[in-house]
Amino acid sequence: MSAPQRELLTALYSPHTELELSLLRSRLDAEDIPYTVTNDHFGSLYIGVQIESFNRRWILVADSALPQAQAVLHDFLARQKQPTSTLSQPTYSWWDKLRTILEVVLLGWMVPRRRPPVSAELMTYTVQFDHQQHLFIATTSGSLTAQGMTDLGQTLLQQPQWQPGMPVIFDHRHLTFISTAVEELDEIRDFHRNHQDQIGNGKSAFVVGADRVDAWLELWQQGNKILSDHRTAVFAELDEAQDWIRQTA
């Protein structure tokens, strides 16, 4: 369902594959949500590595239907994820178990069987512009990565409402960051340094949940710090971040 003309559009999601795009189209059409896809036909011709402004496609949704579209997206992404127990717990066949016992009893040694690799969840995000408060809210999930955060930063800077110094609330309550490497943090900081003029000296509020504020602060004590007048703060809940953003001082 195409988005009606003259209505403001907001970037919802950038599909990673042709199949993912097709499935999301079906879900949005089923809910009668107005949307459009940027770079649609050209992007279908080049389905390899996704490159911004070349073959990457974005689903844009009418602002009036954004909350409904975000609910559809979150449900869609949740259904794509595998249960964490299947990723973290090794599984062995009866032959693997029997062979291990025979090796120990008869030979006095054993060769560990290969375990399935542990996969990190893909970082995903949505971006919403709050016209009433004149700020952006970026909602993330999955695992914190430099690629995910720089993609998010590019998305924010490309929004038609973006101006240097605009406030942003990053809702990271569903983001995993406990295993993020220092190198990833430095890449995120490099993006900020390279786009300082576009970002400006505004406010960024990070919402991470009640029990994770200290862990977030400890994480960002690592690596090379940024010298900037851009103000940041970390909060447990969204309403706390909104109150801080509204403060003019």
Tab-separated table of C-alpha atoms in Angstrom:
chain	number	residue	atom	x	y	z
A	1	MET	CA	0.000	0.000	0.000
A	2	SER	CA	1.648	3.248	-1.108
A	3	ALA	CA	1.857	6.170	1.251
A	4	PRO	CA	-0.514	9.085	0.521
A	5	GLN	CA	1.135	12.144	-0.944
A	6	ARG	CA	1.781	15.273	1.174
A	7	GLU	CA	1.986	13.235	4.375
A	8	LEU	CA	5.322	13.208	6.193
A	9	LEU	CA	7.183	9.911	6.061
A	10	THR	CA	9.565	8.411	8.621
A	11	ALA	CA	12.171	5.699	8.042
A	12	LEU	CA	10.988	2.463	9.648
A	13	TYR	CA	13.475	-0.236	8.646
A	14	SER	CA	16.045	-1.250	6.041
A	15	PRO	CA	15.491	-4.898	4.992
A	16	HIS	CA	18.617	-7.015	4.641
A	17	THR	CA	17.302	-9.381	1.973
A	18	GLU	CA	14.731	-9.487	-0.815
A	19	LEU	CA	12.762	-12.093	1.150
A	20	GLU	CA	12.670	-9.922	4.257
A	21	LEU	CA	11.395	-6.980	2.206
A	22	SER	CA	8.666	-9.111	0.620
A	23	LEU	CA	7.508	-10.450	3.982
A	24	LEU	CA	7.401	-6.975	5.513
A	25	ARG	CA	5.451	-5.655	2.538
A	26	SER	CA	2.893	-8.393	3.077
A	27	ARG	CA	2.571	-7.591	6.777
A	28	LEU	CA	2.178	-3.848	6.168
A	29	ASP	CA	-0.329	-4.401	3.352
A	30	ALA	CA	-2.335	-6.763	5.556
A	31	GLU	CA	-2.603	-4.026	8.199
A	32	ASP	CA	-3.447	-1.316	5.597
A	33	ILE	CA	-0.433	0.724	6.712
A	34	PRO	CA	0.626	3.430	4.206
A	35	TYR	CA	4.280	3.052	3.222
A	36	THR	CA	6.749	3.380	0.389
A	37	VAL	CA	10.149	1.818	-0.347
A	38	THR	CA	13.045	4.037	-1.365
A	39	ASN	CA	15.380	2.834	-4.123
A	40	ASP	CA	12.972	-0.043	-4.650
A	41	HIS	CA	13.451	-1.155	-8.250
A	42	PHE	CA	17.139	-0.243	-8.608
A	43	GLY	CA	17.942	-1.925	-5.290
A	44	SER	CA	16.366	-5.143	-6.568
A	45	LEU	CA	18.919	-5.280	-9.392
A	46	TYR	CA	21.891	-5.207	-6.999
A	47	ILE	CA	21.089	-7.623	-4.175
A	48	GLY	CA	24.620	-8.086	-2.802
A	49	VAL	CA	26.242	-5.981	-0.104
A	50	GLN	CA	23.918	-3.167	0.966
A	51	ILE	CA	25.512	0.234	0.267
A	52	GLU	CA	23.917	3.483	1.449
A	53	SER	CA	22.631	5.712	-1.392
A	54	PHE	CA	23.314	2.910	-3.919
A	55	ASN	CA	21.311	-0.276	-3.458
A	56	ARG	CA	20.116	-0.064	0.161
A	57	ARG	CA	16.350	0.230	0.445
A	58	TRP	CA	14.339	1.812	3.251
A	59	ILE	CA	10.715	1.318	4.183
A	60	LEU	CA	9.198	4.734	4.885
A	61	VAL	CA	5.905	4.913	6.750
A	62	ALA	CA	3.370	7.698	7.048
A	63	ASP	CA	3.726	9.449	10.411
A	64	SER	CA	0.053	8.866	11.217
A	65	ALA	CA	0.586	5.093	11.033
A	66	LEU	CA	4.073	4.931	12.567
A	67	PRO	CA	3.106	3.451	15.983
A	68	GLN	CA	1.104	0.692	14.270
A	69	ALA	CA	3.976	0.030	11.829
A	70	GLN	CA	6.506	-0.198	14.659
A	71	ALA	CA	4.328	-2.763	16.420
A	72	VAL	CA	4.177	-4.823	13.215
A	73	LEU	CA	7.964	-4.557	12.758
A	74	HIS	CA	8.753	-5.601	16.336
A	75	ASP	CA	6.444	-8.599	16.020
A	76	PHE	CA	8.016	-9.548	12.678
A	77	LEU	CA	11.593	-9.329	14.006
A	78	ALA	CA	10.708	-11.255	17.157
A	79	ARG	CA	9.371	-14.118	15.038
A	80	GLN	CA	12.633	-14.268	13.046
A	81	LYS	CA	14.848	-14.767	16.112
A	82	GLN	CA	15.834	-18.213	17.297
A	83	PRO	CA	15.401	-19.049	20.993
A	84	THR	CA	18.544	-18.123	22.891
A	85	SER	CA	18.705	-21.600	24.435
A	86	THR	CA	19.394	-23.154	21.028
A	87	LEU	CA	22.274	-20.768	20.495
A	88	SER	CA	23.984	-21.088	23.833
A	89	GLN	CA	23.536	-24.758	24.673
A	90	PRO	CA	25.452	-27.418	22.679
A	91	THR	CA	23.472	-30.370	21.353
A	92	TYR	CA	24.920	-33.846	20.922
A	93	SER	CA	23.545	-36.908	19.149
A	94	TRP	CA	23.373	-40.326	20.853
A	95	TRP	CA	26.395	-41.392	18.790
A	96	ASP	CA	28.449	-38.445	20.080
A	97	LYS	CA	27.614	-39.426	23.663
A	98	LEU	CA	28.351	-43.126	23.117
A	99	ARG	CA	31.629	-42.379	21.352
A	100	THR	CA	32.775	-40.114	24.185
A	101	ILE	CA	32.076	-42.863	26.771
A	102	LEU	CA	33.935	-45.500	24.731
A	103	GLU	CA	36.946	-43.219	24.248
A	104	VAL	CA	37.216	-42.574	27.992
A	105	VAL	CA	36.658	-46.223	29.056
A	106	LEU	CA	38.712	-48.015	26.381
A	107	LEU	CA	41.385	-45.474	25.439
A	108	GLY	CA	41.629	-43.192	28.447
A	109	TRP	CA	41.151	-40.032	26.390
A	110	MET	CA	38.475	-38.284	24.399
A	111	VAL	CA	38.191	-35.754	21.565
A	112	PRO	CA	35.634	-33.025	22.325
A	113	ARG	CA	32.890	-32.841	19.761
A	114	ARG	CA	32.464	-29.622	17.850
A	115	ARG	CA	29.915	-27.261	19.342
A	116	PRO	CA	27.530	-25.142	17.324
A	117	PRO	CA	28.695	-21.512	17.001
A	118	VAL	CA	27.106	-18.901	19.234
A	119	SER	CA	25.526	-16.201	17.088
A	120	ALA	CA	24.920	-12.649	18.218
A	121	GLU	CA	21.509	-11.202	17.463
A	122	LEU	CA	21.469	-8.689	14.627
A	123	MET	CA	21.143	-5.087	15.814
A	124	THR	CA	17.930	-3.518	14.554
A	125	TYR	CA	16.413	-0.096	15.100
A	126	THR	CA	13.545	2.234	14.303
A	127	VAL	CA	13.589	6.032	14.148
A	128	GLN	CA	10.620	8.225	15.049
A	129	PHE	CA	10.315	12.021	14.986
A	130	ASP	CA	8.195	13.450	17.801
A	131	HIS	CA	6.633	16.595	16.323
A	132	GLN	CA	5.219	17.743	19.650
A	133	GLN	CA	8.530	17.578	21.522
A	134	HIS	CA	10.632	18.281	18.405
A	135	LEU	CA	13.046	15.418	19.009
A	136	PHE	CA	13.976	12.023	17.616
A	137	ILE	CA	13.463	8.710	19.398
A	138	ALA	CA	15.631	5.807	18.202
A	139	THR	CA	14.562	2.393	19.495
A	140	THR	CA	17.088	-0.446	19.259
A	141	SER	CA	17.234	-4.184	19.871
A	142	GLY	CA	19.657	-7.047	19.309
A	143	SER	CA	23.396	-6.671	20.010
A	144	LEU	CA	25.300	-3.380	20.086
A	145	THR	CA	27.671	-3.157	17.101
A	146	ALA	CA	29.601	-0.368	15.405
A	147	GLN	CA	27.899	-1.156	12.096
A	148	GLY	CA	24.457	-0.982	13.665
A	149	MET	CA	25.139	2.311	15.453
A	150	THR	CA	26.763	3.991	12.454
A	151	ASP	CA	23.831	2.890	10.273
A	152	LEU	CA	21.507	4.383	12.876
A	153	GLY	CA	23.540	7.603	12.900
A	154	GLN	CA	23.371	7.867	9.115
A	155	THR	CA	19.629	7.291	9.227
A	156	LEU	CA	19.158	10.111	11.744
A	157	LEU	CA	21.291	12.562	9.753
A	158	GLN	CA	19.320	11.781	6.581
A	159	GLN	CA	15.932	12.513	8.120
A	160	PRO	CA	14.240	15.575	6.540
A	161	GLN	CA	13.562	17.064	9.985
A	162	TRP	CA	17.180	16.743	11.120
A	163	GLN	CA	19.112	19.884	12.065
A	164	PRO	CA	22.512	20.104	13.840
A	165	GLY	CA	22.040	20.061	17.598
A	166	MET	CA	18.668	18.295	17.586
A	167	PRO	CA	17.973	16.192	20.715
A	168	VAL	CA	17.783	12.417	20.428
A	169	ILE	CA	16.564	9.779	22.851
A	170	PHE	CA	18.181	6.372	22.287
A	171	ASP	CA	15.929	3.702	23.763
A	172	HIS	CA	18.395	0.847	24.364
A	173	ARG	CA	16.286	-1.107	26.862
A	174	HIS	CA	16.172	-4.099	24.516
A	175	LEU	CA	19.791	-3.799	23.352
A	176	THR	CA	22.494	-6.232	24.507
A	177	PHE	CA	25.900	-4.623	25.077
A	178	ILE	CA	27.670	-6.778	27.668
A	179	SER	CA	30.012	-8.382	25.102
A	180	THR	CA	30.700	-5.321	22.923
A	181	ALA	CA	34.416	-4.954	22.144
A	182	VAL	CA	36.404	-1.754	22.713
A	183	GLU	CA	37.157	-1.612	18.979
A	184	GLU	CA	33.425	-1.353	18.292
A	185	LEU	CA	33.125	1.572	20.713
A	186	ASP	CA	36.011	3.399	19.047
A	187	GLU	CA	34.366	2.969	15.623
A	188	ILE	CA	31.169	4.505	16.980
A	189	ARG	CA	33.156	7.429	18.393
A	190	ASP	CA	34.968	7.865	15.062
A	191	PHE	CA	31.595	8.249	13.339
A	192	HIS	CA	30.691	11.007	15.829
A	193	ARG	CA	33.998	12.800	15.229
A	194	ASN	CA	33.668	12.593	11.445
A	195	HIS	CA	30.110	13.966	11.504
A	196	GLN	CA	30.494	16.483	14.324
A	197	ASP	CA	29.289	19.434	12.218
A	198	GLN	CA	26.108	17.600	11.183
A	199	ILE	CA	25.444	16.268	14.687
A	200	GLY	CA	26.023	19.591	16.431
A	201	ASN	CA	26.127	20.325	20.148
A	202	GLY	CA	22.741	19.081	21.250
A	203	LYS	CA	21.554	16.475	23.752
A	204	SER	CA	21.562	12.694	23.571
A	205	ALA	CA	19.744	10.691	26.239
A	206	PHE	CA	20.395	6.955	26.567
A	207	VAL	CA	17.672	4.826	28.184
A	208	VAL	CA	19.028	1.411	29.199
A	209	GLY	CA	16.735	0.059	31.941
A	210	ALA	CA	16.723	0.154	35.721
A	211	ASP	CA	19.470	-2.398	36.368
A	212	ARG	CA	21.871	-1.493	33.554
A	213	VAL	CA	22.810	2.171	34.023
A	214	ASP	CA	26.094	1.379	35.796
A	215	ALA	CA	26.987	-1.269	33.212
A	216	TRP	CA	26.420	1.203	30.366
A	217	LEU	CA	28.574	3.862	32.030
A	218	GLU	CA	31.305	1.328	32.735
A	219	LEU	CA	31.244	0.169	29.109
A	220	TRP	CA	31.872	3.668	27.757
A	221	GLN	CA	34.745	4.310	30.153
A	222	GLN	CA	36.788	2.169	27.772
A	223	GLY	CA	38.563	3.367	24.649
A	224	ASN	CA	39.327	6.833	23.326
A	225	LYS	CA	37.006	9.517	24.679
A	226	ILE	CA	35.393	12.235	22.538
A	227	LEU	CA	36.149	15.897	23.274
A	228	SER	CA	32.846	17.603	22.468
A	229	ASP	CA	30.269	20.041	23.832
A	230	HIS	CA	27.548	17.551	22.937
A	231	ARG	CA	25.707	16.672	26.163
A	232	THR	CA	24.827	13.095	27.061
A	233	ALA	CA	23.083	11.423	29.993
A	234	VAL	CA	22.002	7.893	30.888
A	235	PHE	CA	18.616	7.012	32.368
A	236	ALA	CA	16.700	3.993	33.522
A	237	GLU	CA	13.313	5.025	32.123
A	238	LEU	CA	12.014	6.921	29.100
A	239	ASP	CA	10.115	9.602	31.022
A	240	GLU	CA	13.303	10.581	32.881
A	241	ALA	CA	15.077	11.107	29.576
A	242	GLN	CA	12.207	13.210	28.230
A	243	ASP	CA	12.274	15.445	31.318
A	244	TRP	CA	16.013	15.986	30.895
A	245	ILE	CA	15.652	16.800	27.207
A	246	ARG	CA	13.005	19.402	27.998
A	247	GLN	CA	15.343	21.247	30.369
A	248	THR	CA	16.805	24.227	28.532
A	249	ALA	CA	19.865	24.696	30.762
